[in-house]
Tab-separated table of C-alpha atoms and ligand atoms in Angstrom:
chain	number	residue	atom	x	y	z
J	1	MET	CA	0.000	0.000	0.000
J	2	LEU	CA	1.027	3.583	-0.523
J	3	HIS	CA	2.805	5.239	2.360
J	4	LYS	CA	2.446	8.966	1.746
J	5	VAL	CA	0.429	10.812	-0.911
J	6	LEU	CA	0.878	14.331	-2.224
J	7	VAL	CA	-2.494	15.911	-2.950
J	8	ALA	CA	-1.950	18.054	-6.036
J	9	ASN	CA	-5.260	19.881	-5.886
J	10	ARG	CA	-7.418	22.123	-3.750
J	11	GLY	CA	-10.995	22.722	-2.625
J	12	GLU	CA	-13.446	19.964	-1.874
J	13	ILE	CA	-11.627	17.261	-3.834
J	14	ALA	CA	-8.417	17.817	-1.856
J	15	VAL	CA	-10.427	17.293	1.333
J	16	ARG	CA	-12.085	14.211	-0.154
J	17	ILE	CA	-8.706	12.639	-1.000
J	18	ILE	CA	-7.240	13.460	2.421
J	19	ARG	CA	-10.243	11.824	4.090
J	20	ALA	CA	-9.811	8.627	2.082
J	21	CYS	CA	-6.095	8.508	2.895
J	22	GLN	CA	-6.729	9.037	6.587
J	23	GLU	CA	-9.152	6.124	6.692
J	24	MET	CA	-6.541	3.942	4.993
J	25	GLY	CA	-3.625	4.927	7.210
J	26	ILE	CA	-1.863	6.758	4.374
J	27	ARG	CA	-0.086	9.987	5.316
J	28	THR	CA	-0.952	13.099	3.316
J	29	VAL	CA	0.860	16.177	2.111
J	30	ILE	CA	-1.215	18.983	0.666
J	31	ALA	CA	0.429	21.119	-1.995
J	32	TYR	CA	-1.143	24.566	-1.645
J	33	SER	CA	-0.842	27.961	-3.288
J	34	GLU	CA	-0.386	31.198	-1.356
J	35	ALA	CA	-4.110	31.876	-1.795
J	36	ASP	CA	-4.966	28.582	-0.087
J	37	ARG	CA	-2.861	28.976	3.038
J	38	ASP	CA	-5.995	28.962	5.222
J	39	SER	CA	-7.786	26.187	3.379
J	40	LEU	CA	-9.466	23.265	5.089
J	41	ALA	CA	-7.161	20.870	3.212
J	42	VAL	CA	-4.128	22.561	4.799
J	43	ARG	CA	-5.720	22.094	8.218
J	44	LEU	CA	-6.587	18.451	7.644
J	45	ALA	CA	-3.475	17.115	5.898
J	46	ASP	CA	-0.547	15.732	7.883
J	47	GLU	CA	1.848	18.096	6.148
J	48	ALA	CA	1.509	21.105	3.866
J	49	VAL	CA	3.908	22.557	1.319
J	50	CYS	CA	3.428	25.924	-0.377
J	51	ILE	CA	4.006	25.458	-4.101
J	52	GLY	CA	3.718	29.039	-5.342
J	53	PRO	CA	1.468	32.033	-5.911
J	54	ALA	CA	-2.293	31.992	-6.474
J	55	ALA	CA	-2.119	31.923	-10.279
J	56	PRO	CA	-2.694	28.254	-11.228
J	57	ALA	CA	0.050	28.387	-13.888
J	58	ARG	CA	2.537	29.058	-11.111
J	59	SER	CA	1.196	26.554	-8.565
J	60	TYR	CA	-1.415	23.849	-9.278
J	61	LEU	CA	-0.436	23.680	-12.950
J	62	ASN	CA	3.291	23.755	-12.330
J	63	PRO	CA	4.754	20.209	-12.481
J	64	PRO	CA	8.263	21.054	-11.164
J	65	ALA	CA	6.795	22.693	-8.033
J	66	LEU	CA	4.542	19.710	-7.363
J	67	ILE	CA	7.181	17.074	-8.043
J	68	SER	CA	9.703	18.795	-5.758
J	69	ALA	CA	7.065	19.100	-3.032
J	70	ALA	CA	6.467	15.346	-3.296
J	71	MET	CA	10.190	14.540	-3.289
J	72	ILE	CA	11.182	16.701	-0.319
J	73	THR	CA	8.374	15.296	1.796
J	74	GLY	CA	9.137	11.681	0.875
J	75	CYS	CA	5.839	10.900	-0.884
J	76	ASP	CA	5.473	7.765	-2.969
J	77	ALA	CA	2.400	8.919	-4.909
J	78	ILE	CA	0.575	11.962	-6.258
J	79	HIS	CA	-3.209	12.230	-6.443
J	80	PRO	CA	-4.161	14.875	-9.026
J	81	GLY	CA	-7.910	15.057	-8.225
J	82	TYR	CA	-9.906	16.530	-11.144
J	83	GLY	CA	-9.116	19.556	-13.299
J	84	PHE	CA	-5.611	21.090	-13.064
J	85	LEU	CA	-3.029	18.418	-14.039
J	86	SER	CA	-5.314	15.400	-13.658
J	87	GLU	CA	-5.491	14.783	-17.402
J	88	ASN	CA	-2.039	16.030	-18.294
J	89	ALA	CA	-0.038	13.217	-19.879
J	90	TYR	CA	3.250	15.043	-19.460
J	91	PHE	CA	2.699	15.331	-15.705
J	92	ALA	CA	1.851	11.622	-15.410
J	93	GLU	CA	5.019	10.870	-17.346
J	94	ILE	CA	7.299	12.872	-15.049
J	95	CYS	CA	5.661	11.317	-11.993
J	96	ALA	CA	6.555	7.885	-13.389
J	97	GLU	CA	10.095	9.001	-14.165
J	98	CYS	CA	10.481	10.247	-10.599
J	99	ASN	CA	9.159	6.982	-9.169
J	100	LEU	CA	6.007	8.583	-7.903
J	101	ALA	CA	2.822	6.595	-8.456
J	102	PHE	CA	0.384	8.804	-10.372
J	103	VAL	CA	-3.114	8.041	-9.101
J	104	GLY	CA	-4.684	7.557	-12.506
J	105	PRO	CA	-3.893	5.779	-15.761
J	106	ASP	CA	-0.517	5.996	-17.525
J	107	ALA	CA	0.573	8.921	-19.692
J	108	GLU	CA	-0.124	7.108	-22.953
J	109	THR	CA	-3.759	6.426	-22.022
J	110	ILE	CA	-4.296	10.008	-20.871
J	111	ARG	CA	-2.865	11.291	-24.147
J	112	ARG	CA	-5.049	8.989	-26.186
J	113	MET	CA	-8.307	9.667	-24.404
J	114	GLY	CA	-7.611	13.390	-23.918
J	115	ASP	CA	-7.903	13.783	-27.644
J	116	LYS	CA	-11.535	13.484	-28.712
J	117	ALA	CA	-10.610	12.570	-32.286
J	118	VAL	CA	-8.404	9.689	-31.135
J	119	GLY	CA	-10.919	8.668	-28.466
J	120	ARG	CA	-13.690	8.431	-31.071
J	121	ARG	CA	-11.556	6.387	-33.432
J	122	THR	CA	-10.415	4.033	-30.680
J	123	MET	CA	-13.903	3.395	-29.382
J	124	GLN	CA	-15.327	2.921	-32.842
J	125	ALA	CA	-12.648	0.329	-33.587
J	126	SER	CA	-13.659	-1.593	-30.481
J	127	GLY	CA	-17.291	-1.643	-31.555
J	128	VAL	CA	-18.604	1.088	-29.249
J	129	PRO	CA	-21.156	3.280	-31.091
J	130	ILE	CA	-20.041	6.869	-31.713
J	131	ILE	CA	-21.936	9.920	-32.989
J	132	PRO	CA	-21.712	10.266	-36.783
J	133	GLY	CA	-19.046	12.826	-37.629
J	134	SER	CA	-15.550	13.505	-38.884
J	135	ASP	CA	-13.007	10.684	-38.975
J	136	GLY	CA	-10.457	12.727	-37.136
J	137	GLU	CA	-9.513	16.362	-36.825
J	138	LEU	CA	-10.862	18.594	-39.566
J	139	ARG	CA	-8.226	19.878	-41.976
J	140	ASN	CA	-10.195	22.951	-43.009
J	141	ALA	CA	-13.650	24.473	-43.418
J	142	ASP	CA	-14.173	22.641	-46.719
J	143	GLU	CA	-13.802	19.327	-44.995
J	144	ALA	CA	-16.256	20.453	-42.315
J	145	ILE	CA	-18.776	21.259	-45.073
J	146	ASP	CA	-18.205	17.881	-46.737
J	147	VAL	CA	-18.734	15.959	-43.513
J	148	ALA	CA	-21.807	18.027	-42.635
J	149	ARG	CA	-23.315	17.309	-46.068
J	150	THR	CA	-22.934	13.597	-45.450
J	151	ILE	CA	-24.326	13.497	-41.923
J	152	GLY	CA	-26.845	16.350	-42.187
J	153	TYR	CA	-27.465	19.451	-40.088
J	154	PRO	CA	-27.428	20.560	-37.300
J	155	VAL	CA	-23.781	19.837	-36.564
J	156	LEU	CA	-21.503	20.563	-33.634
J	157	LEU	CA	-17.908	21.789	-33.839
J	158	LYS	CA	-15.875	20.621	-30.856
J	159	PRO	CA	-12.301	21.349	-29.811
J	160	SER	CA	-10.505	18.011	-30.046
J	161	GLY	CA	-8.434	18.738	-26.966
J	162	GLY	CA	-11.286	20.439	-25.122
J	163	GLY	CA	-13.053	19.941	-21.849
J	164	GLY	CA	-15.428	21.532	-19.380
J	165	GLY	CA	-18.036	22.111	-22.067
J	166	ARG	CA	-16.069	25.033	-23.489
J	167	GLY	CA	-15.691	26.061	-27.104
J	168	MET	CA	-18.459	23.962	-28.670
J	169	ARG	CA	-20.471	25.583	-31.470
J	170	VAL	CA	-23.662	24.447	-33.177
J	171	ALA	CA	-24.231	25.193	-36.859
J	172	ASN	CA	-27.692	24.768	-38.373
J	173	ASP	CA	-26.734	25.176	-42.008
J	174	GLU	CA	-23.799	25.603	-44.363
J	175	ALA	CA	-23.630	29.399	-44.080
J	176	GLU	CA	-23.539	29.186	-40.303
J	177	LEU	CA	-20.886	26.491	-40.381
J	178	LEU	CA	-18.657	28.574	-42.656
J	179	LYS	CA	-19.072	31.561	-40.368
J	180	THR	CA	-18.547	29.599	-37.156
J	181	TYR	CA	-15.548	27.547	-38.222
J	182	PRO	CA	-12.821	30.226	-37.856
J	183	THR	CA	-14.319	31.512	-34.585
J	184	ALA	CA	-14.446	28.001	-33.141
J	185	ARG	CA	-10.829	27.415	-34.169
J	186	SER	CA	-9.519	30.563	-32.549
J	187	GLU	CA	-11.596	29.941	-29.423
J	188	ALA	CA	-10.160	26.445	-29.132
J	189	GLU	CA	-6.670	27.774	-29.699
J	190	ALA	CA	-7.116	30.378	-26.951
J	191	ALA	CA	-8.702	27.993	-24.446
J	192	PHE	CA	-6.717	24.801	-25.018
J	193	GLY	CA	-3.562	25.851	-26.818
J	194	ARG	CA	-4.554	23.999	-29.988
J	195	GLY	CA	-7.176	24.870	-32.545
J	196	ASP	CA	-8.004	21.338	-33.756
J	197	LEU	CA	-11.696	20.701	-34.191
J	198	ILE	CA	-13.857	17.682	-34.757
J	199	LEU	CA	-17.354	17.728	-36.157
J	200	GLU	CA	-20.290	15.693	-34.888
J	201	LYS	CA	-23.939	15.485	-35.713
J	202	TYR	CA	-25.714	17.654	-33.137
J	203	LEU	CA	-28.228	15.468	-31.377
J	204	PRO	CA	-31.264	17.283	-29.969
J	205	ARG	CA	-33.195	15.882	-27.011
J	206	VAL	CA	-30.452	13.617	-25.702
J	207	ARG	CA	-29.481	12.716	-22.178
J	208	HIS	CA	-25.956	12.669	-20.857
J	209	ILE	CA	-25.402	9.248	-19.338
J	210	GLU	CA	-21.970	8.187	-18.136
J	211	ILE	CA	-20.643	4.860	-16.935
J	212	GLN	CA	-18.196	4.661	-14.048
J	213	VAL	CA	-15.483	2.039	-14.408
J	214	LEU	CA	-12.769	0.674	-12.157
J	215	ALA	CA	-9.922	-1.388	-13.569
J	216	ASP	CA	-6.694	-2.768	-12.145
J	217	ALA	CA	-3.323	-3.420	-13.776
J	218	TYR	CA	-4.063	-7.156	-14.137
J	219	GLY	CA	-6.926	-6.921	-16.596
J	220	ASN	CA	-9.775	-6.986	-14.044
J	221	ALA	CA	-12.461	-4.395	-14.635
J	222	ILE	CA	-15.969	-3.619	-13.441
J	223	HIS	CA	-18.531	-0.945	-14.136
J	224	LEU	CA	-20.603	0.723	-11.453
J	225	GLY	CA	-23.667	1.621	-13.440
J	226	GLU	CA	-24.585	5.021	-14.745
J	227	ARG	CA	-24.871	8.625	-13.691
J	228	ASP	CA	-27.391	10.862	-15.401
J	229	CYS	CA	-25.884	14.327	-15.856
J	230	SER	CA	-28.455	15.798	-18.216
J	231	MET	CA	-29.149	18.887	-16.096
J	232	GLN	CA	-26.517	21.137	-17.631
J	233	ARG	CA	-25.955	24.833	-18.047
J	234	ARG	CA	-23.783	25.693	-21.041
J	235	HIS	CA	-22.721	22.049	-21.281
J	236	GLN	CA	-21.637	22.023	-17.635
J	237	LYS	CA	-23.233	19.720	-15.124
J	238	ILE	CA	-25.348	21.197	-12.334
J	239	VAL	CA	-27.201	18.175	-10.908
J	240	GLU	CA	-26.300	14.498	-11.240
J	241	GLU	CA	-28.080	11.350	-10.194
J	242	SER	CA	-27.789	7.616	-10.150
J	243	PRO	CA	-29.544	5.570	-11.392
J	244	SER	CA	-30.894	7.505	-14.350
J	245	PRO	CA	-34.709	7.719	-14.387
J	246	MET	CA	-34.623	6.620	-18.037
J	247	VAL	CA	-32.135	3.756	-17.993
J	248	ASN	CA	-33.639	0.305	-17.543
J	249	SER	CA	-31.648	-2.781	-16.609
J	250	ASP	CA	-31.305	-3.870	-20.215
J	251	LEU	CA	-29.843	-0.543	-21.373
J	252	ARG	CA	-27.620	-0.414	-18.263
J	253	ALA	CA	-26.216	-3.841	-19.048
J	254	ARG	CA	-25.609	-2.940	-22.693
J	255	MET	CA	-23.923	0.363	-21.894
J	256	GLY	CA	-21.890	-1.242	-19.112
J	257	THR	CA	-20.674	-3.919	-21.497
J	258	ALA	CA	-19.776	-1.288	-24.113
J	259	ALA	CA	-17.852	0.718	-21.511
J	260	LEU	CA	-15.936	-2.375	-20.420
J	261	ARG	CA	-15.150	-3.225	-24.023
J	262	GLY	CA	-13.590	0.231	-24.317
J	263	VAL	CA	-11.632	-0.297	-21.099
J	264	GLU	CA	-10.315	-3.591	-22.384
J	265	THR	CA	-9.303	-2.144	-25.750
J	266	ILE	CA	-7.120	0.551	-24.229
J	267	ARG	CA	-6.080	-1.586	-21.238
J	268	TYR	CA	-7.342	1.133	-18.979
J	269	VAL	CA	-6.137	1.162	-15.360
J	270	ASN	CA	-7.723	3.048	-12.401
J	271	ALA	CA	-11.077	4.835	-12.100
J	272	GLY	CA	-12.487	6.317	-15.281
J	273	THR	CA	-15.722	7.455	-16.876
J	274	MET	CA	-17.090	6.698	-20.299
J	275	GLU	CA	-19.488	9.434	-21.327
J	276	PHE	CA	-22.381	8.772	-23.683
J	277	LEU	CA	-25.316	10.615	-25.145
J	278	VAL	CA	-28.551	8.628	-25.222
J	279	ASP	CA	-31.465	9.449	-27.515
J	280	PRO	CA	-35.160	8.922	-26.676
J	281	ASP	CA	-35.102	5.525	-28.427
J	282	GLY	CA	-32.367	4.244	-26.142
J	283	ASN	CA	-29.567	4.466	-28.733
J	284	TYR	CA	-26.329	5.406	-27.048
J	285	TYR	CA	-23.234	7.062	-28.492
J	286	PHE	CA	-19.802	7.434	-26.917
J	287	ILE	CA	-18.651	11.065	-26.627
J	288	GLU	CA	-15.508	10.942	-24.524
J	289	MET	CA	-13.665	9.253	-21.713
J	290	ASN	CA	-12.531	11.070	-18.581
J	291	THR	CA	-9.395	9.498	-17.188
J	292	ARG	CA	-9.751	10.758	-13.623
J	293	ILE	CA	-12.107	10.919	-10.661
J	294	GLN	CA	-15.124	13.089	-11.459
J	295	VAL	CA	-16.856	15.789	-9.470
J	296	GLU	CA	-20.040	13.711	-9.430
J	297	HIS	CA	-18.437	10.464	-8.207
J	298	PRO	CA	-20.288	10.539	-4.831
J	299	VAL	CA	-23.658	9.599	-6.336
J	300	THR	CA	-22.147	6.342	-7.544
J	301	GLU	CA	-20.546	5.788	-4.136
J	302	MET	CA	-23.880	6.286	-2.397
J	303	VAL	CA	-25.769	3.730	-4.470
J	304	SER	CA	-22.947	1.191	-4.839
J	305	ARG	CA	-21.405	1.629	-1.357
J	306	ILE	CA	-18.007	1.373	-3.063
J	307	ASP	CA	-15.437	4.022	-2.190
J	308	LEU	CA	-13.988	5.122	-5.532
J	309	VAL	CA	-11.155	7.228	-4.120
J	310	LYS	CA	-9.948	4.383	-1.912
J	311	TRP	CA	-9.993	2.072	-4.917
J	312	GLN	CA	-8.031	4.635	-6.920
J	313	LEU	CA	-5.352	4.569	-4.236
J	314	ARG	CA	-5.314	0.777	-3.947
J	315	ILE	CA	-5.052	0.344	-7.711
J	316	ALA	CA	-2.263	2.941	-7.920
J	317	SER	CA	-0.348	0.991	-5.303
J	318	GLY	CA	-0.567	-2.126	-7.499
J	319	GLU	CA	-3.323	-3.938	-5.636
J	320	ARG	CA	-5.776	-6.162	-7.406
J	321	LEU	CA	-9.422	-5.314	-7.809
J	322	THR	CA	-11.099	-7.784	-5.488
J	323	LEU	CA	-14.609	-6.852	-6.597
J	324	ASN	CA	-16.408	-8.761	-9.324
J	325	GLN	CA	-19.211	-7.410	-11.448
J	326	LYS	CA	-21.668	-9.489	-9.422
J	327	ASP	CA	-20.469	-7.806	-6.189
J	328	VAL	CA	-21.732	-4.507	-7.558
J	329	ARG	CA	-25.271	-4.206	-6.209
J	330	MET	CA	-26.890	-0.848	-6.558
J	331	ARG	CA	-29.247	0.183	-3.806
J	332	GLY	CA	-31.658	3.125	-3.774
J	333	HIS	CA	-31.177	6.436	-5.508
J	334	ALA	CA	-28.683	9.288	-5.075
J	335	ILE	CA	-28.713	12.906	-6.264
J	336	GLU	CA	-26.008	15.547	-6.149
J	337	CYS	CA	-26.493	19.318	-6.295
J	338	ARG	CA	-23.425	21.423	-6.983
J	339	ILE	CA	-23.443	24.542	-4.836
J	340	ASN	CA	-21.404	27.289	-6.458
J	341	ALA	CA	-20.407	30.758	-5.290
J	342	GLU	CA	-22.369	32.326	-8.118
J	343	ASP	CA	-25.370	34.587	-8.286
J	344	PRO	CA	-27.995	32.769	-10.336
J	345	VAL	CA	-30.054	35.945	-10.780
J	346	ARG	CA	-27.065	37.773	-12.285
J	347	ASP	CA	-26.313	35.201	-14.945
J	348	PHE	CA	-24.376	33.035	-12.478
J	349	LEU	CA	-21.783	35.716	-11.876
J	350	PRO	CA	-19.024	34.131	-9.758
J	351	SER	CA	-17.963	35.844	-6.564
J	352	ALA	CA	-15.354	35.502	-3.850
J	353	GLY	CA	-15.078	36.774	-0.292
J	354	GLU	CA	-15.602	35.728	3.281
J	355	VAL	CA	-18.044	33.032	4.262
J	356	GLU	CA	-19.568	34.587	7.363
J	357	PHE	CA	-21.640	31.688	8.528
J	358	TYR	CA	-21.825	28.092	7.372
J	359	LEU	CA	-24.252	25.435	8.451
J	360	PRO	CA	-24.118	22.294	6.337
J	361	PRO	CA	-27.223	20.101	6.214
J	362	GLY	CA	-27.244	16.731	7.968
J	363	GLY	CA	-29.509	13.924	9.051
J	364	PRO	CA	-30.320	10.613	7.389
J	365	GLY	CA	-29.186	10.121	3.812
J	366	VAL	CA	-27.277	13.393	3.502
J	367	ARG	CA	-23.604	13.737	2.549
J	368	VAL	CA	-21.790	17.023	2.075
J	369	ASP	CA	-18.417	17.196	0.342
J	370	SER	CA	-17.069	20.676	0.947
J	371	HIS	CA	-14.034	22.684	1.985
J	372	LEU	CA	-16.046	25.453	3.635
J	373	TYR	CA	-15.952	26.622	7.213
J	374	ALA	CA	-17.252	29.807	8.853
J	375	GLY	CA	-14.713	32.588	8.473
J	376	TYR	CA	-13.120	31.028	5.377
J	377	THR	CA	-12.211	33.540	2.689
J	378	LEU	CA	-12.917	32.177	-0.738
J	379	PRO	CA	-10.108	33.105	-3.142
J	380	SER	CA	-11.085	34.531	-6.514
J	381	ALA	CA	-8.411	32.685	-8.478
J	382	TYR	CA	-10.217	29.351	-8.754
J	383	ASP	CA	-13.496	27.753	-9.756
J	384	SER	CA	-16.583	28.573	-7.767
J	385	LEU	CA	-17.570	25.133	-6.434
J	386	LEU	CA	-18.331	25.513	-2.724
J	387	ALA	CA	-19.982	22.266	-1.798
J	388	LYS	CA	-21.651	19.200	-3.175
J	389	ILE	CA	-24.786	18.138	-1.391
J	390	ILE	CA	-25.552	14.505	-2.029
J	391	THR	CA	-28.697	12.810	-0.793
J	392	TRP	CA	-29.630	9.163	-0.817
J	393	GLY	CA	-33.069	7.594	-0.593
J	394	ASP	CA	-34.743	4.219	-1.027
J	395	ASP	CA	-36.100	5.627	-4.276
J	396	ARG	CA	-35.847	8.825	-6.357
J	397	GLU	CA	-38.756	10.417	-4.530
J	398	GLU	CA	-37.095	10.018	-1.131
J	399	ALA	CA	-33.723	11.235	-2.447
J	400	LEU	CA	-35.467	14.323	-3.860
J	401	GLU	CA	-37.377	15.005	-0.643
J	402	ARG	CA	-34.157	14.730	1.308
J	403	MET	CA	-32.476	17.092	-1.145
J	404	ARG	CA	-35.239	19.619	-0.701
J	405	ARG	CA	-34.833	19.400	3.085
J	406	ALA	CA	-31.016	19.574	2.842
J	407	LEU	CA	-31.076	22.650	0.597
J	408	HIS	CA	-33.436	24.417	3.011
J	409	GLU	CA	-31.256	23.480	5.971
J	410	CYS	CA	-28.016	24.627	4.384
J	411	ILE	CA	-26.924	28.124	5.398
J	412	ILE	CA	-24.058	29.939	3.710
J	413	THR	CA	-23.894	33.692	4.301
J	414	GLY	CA	-21.492	36.378	3.094
J	415	ILE	CA	-21.404	35.285	-0.546
J	416	PRO	CA	-24.143	34.539	-3.069
J	417	THR	CA	-24.734	30.855	-3.835
J	418	THR	CA	-26.718	28.829	-6.316
J	419	ILE	CA	-28.882	27.312	-3.540
J	420	PRO	CA	-32.030	29.331	-4.454
J	421	PHE	CA	-31.835	28.064	-8.016
J	422	GLN	CA	-31.192	24.484	-6.887
J	423	MET	CA	-34.279	24.675	-4.658
J	424	ALA	CA	-36.407	25.677	-7.625
J	425	LEU	CA	-34.861	22.962	-9.733
J	426	ILE	CA	-35.621	20.232	-7.211
J	427	ASP	CA	-39.276	21.324	-7.196
J	428	ASP	CA	-39.552	21.757	-10.948
J	429	TYR	CA	-42.266	19.394	-12.144
J	430	VAL	CA	-40.532	18.492	-15.403
J	431	PHE	CA	-37.287	17.602	-13.599
J	432	ARG	CA	-39.363	15.679	-11.059
J	433	SER	CA	-40.973	13.712	-13.878
J	434	GLY	CA	-37.499	12.594	-14.948
J	435	ASP	CA	-38.366	13.293	-18.560
J	436	ILE	CA	-35.700	15.844	-19.449
J	437	SER	CA	-32.850	16.261	-21.904
J	438	THR	CA	-29.623	18.292	-21.899
J	439	GLY	CA	-31.434	21.384	-23.196
J	440	TYR	CA	-34.050	21.468	-20.427
J	441	LEU	CA	-32.133	23.392	-17.768
J	442	ALA	CA	-31.775	26.460	-20.001
J	443	GLU	CA	-35.550	26.457	-20.477
J	444	MET	CA	-36.198	26.038	-16.770
J	445	LEU	CA	-33.714	28.789	-15.977
J	446	ARG	CA	-35.583	31.260	-18.153
J	447	LYS	CA	-38.823	30.593	-16.298
J	448	TRP	CA	-37.118	30.770	-12.914
J	449	LYS	CA	-35.335	34.038	-13.663
J	450	GLU	CA	-38.575	35.731	-14.633
J	451	GLN	CA	-40.117	34.649	-11.363
J	452	ALA	CA	-37.043	35.462	-9.256
J	453	LEU	CA	-36.674	38.898	-10.798
J	454	PHE	CA	-40.279	39.940	-11.204
J	455	GLY	CA	-42.087	37.549	-8.909
J	456	GLY	CA	-44.601	37.123	-11.709
J	457	GLU	CA	-46.458	34.149	-13.064
J	458	SER	CA	-45.016	32.475	-16.111
O	1	ADP	P1	-16.442	18.494	-22.749
O	1	ADP	O1	-15.272	17.563	-22.815
O	1	ADP	O2	-16.086	19.905	-23.119
O	1	ADP	O3	-17.199	18.388	-21.454
O	1	ADP	P2	-18.277	16.695	-24.105
O	1	ADP	O4	-17.977	16.089	-25.396
O	1	ADP	O5	-18.110	15.827	-22.870
O	1	ADP	O6	-17.434	18.035	-23.921
O	1	ADP	O7	-19.761	17.249	-24.119
O	1	ADP	C1	-20.319	18.032	-23.068
O	1	ADP	C2	-21.814	18.179	-23.271
O	1	ADP	O8	-22.096	18.817	-24.522
O	1	ADP	C3	-22.594	16.886	-23.329
O	1	ADP	O9	-22.931	16.402	-22.057
O	1	ADP	C4	-23.822	17.292	-24.129
O	1	ADP	O10	-24.759	17.966	-23.323
O	1	ADP	C5	-23.253	18.258	-25.122
O	1	ADP	N1	-22.895	17.567	-26.385
O	1	ADP	C6	-21.684	17.069	-26.717
O	1	ADP	N2	-21.708	16.502	-27.943
O	1	ADP	C7	-22.961	16.641	-28.407
O	1	ADP	C8	-23.642	16.264	-29.622
O	1	ADP	N3	-23.001	15.659	-30.612
O	1	ADP	N4	-24.971	16.559	-29.735
O	1	ADP	C9	-25.626	17.203	-28.733
O	1	ADP	N5	-25.061	17.586	-27.588
O	1	ADP	C10	-23.729	17.322	-27.403
């Protein structure tokens, strides 16, 4: 087993990793930036090393600073969490060269799956359905037009090296595609350092369903069912749940098998997520693989009672996966609401500042993953995730009722949060019905804003 782990991240996920390590008797070192000196992770870890100034490029995205922090403190592994360097093949490579176990797959796998064009090709070759689109990266606008003519409009331009829902552009016809192409390229270049684009058929009325997998270095792999992440704002997830209200056992088994086929093809090791879009007829299409722990992993943990972060650490230390597919028994229903330091009435404007008072919800079936405490000053340099409230129930109805109670119980003062919007969302009758697609949240948001701003009927 690992002896000492450097946590190369911040916020709630750093706390989550430290907690798992503590329960396993693994010592922890938190690498923190100057802006995170007073963070909860610094208080909870066994040791803390300052790795540089607030700007991520000079701290959390700076491999030499992180590697030296791990070396001087005698760590034998680095957990990258999500975001930052978690899907950076170069970082995984240097960790390996420095004899530090990278808690994730190897550099080659990260490189392969981090590229949507390569990911698509690889999955297609292993028989996993993909969305009709370009074979690889588009060479120019003419090729985009050619592909679009074959598959039909609307189409979606996507940065091949993208993530976080950024830089995607829909085109409804040829004129729009021609106009959008250069903009999409320069946006991708600015956001991800490379302008490569792929083109896919834009599927309306789909759900985002992803399959969690766990695989060891000896060829053993299992899937832990699905998460439904269809409630999205600008392609970013807001609420996640497991199981999906629209996935039956047959579809679950088929998608699970497809995900495992993908895992086998690339000899994937560690925790990973295969993301799919599913249409109303139950056809599913691979969109991408995330080679790291995901923000929404707790919903899977709640229904499977399998600790994904602990398994990540065991697998990284070379242990075998002792769970078989038949050991995975899902129970009940879990929902996660992401609470962000954003003002939903002002177009989700992010804010920073001091958290004056904090009262997390509790009671049966409630889990809160957060790095908040009263008096904590939220730095402005990082993303706005404050807390994840996860509720579990015997069925969806109970999980939702518990979520409603938890959101009402939760008090965070001093900064605006997305709690008021989440409350409305939990009570929204369409969301309650379970019959939604990835476009629904935008529609719901419009209705909610009118009511929040004008208090009127809509
Ligand atoms: P990223 O890596 O930036 O998160 P993804 O490929 O995972 O991008 O897609 C993010 C979201 O964008 C999906 O969950 C879905 O809502 C939407 N999306 C992606 N591809 C398509 C598509 N071909 N048709 C319709 N919606 C899509």
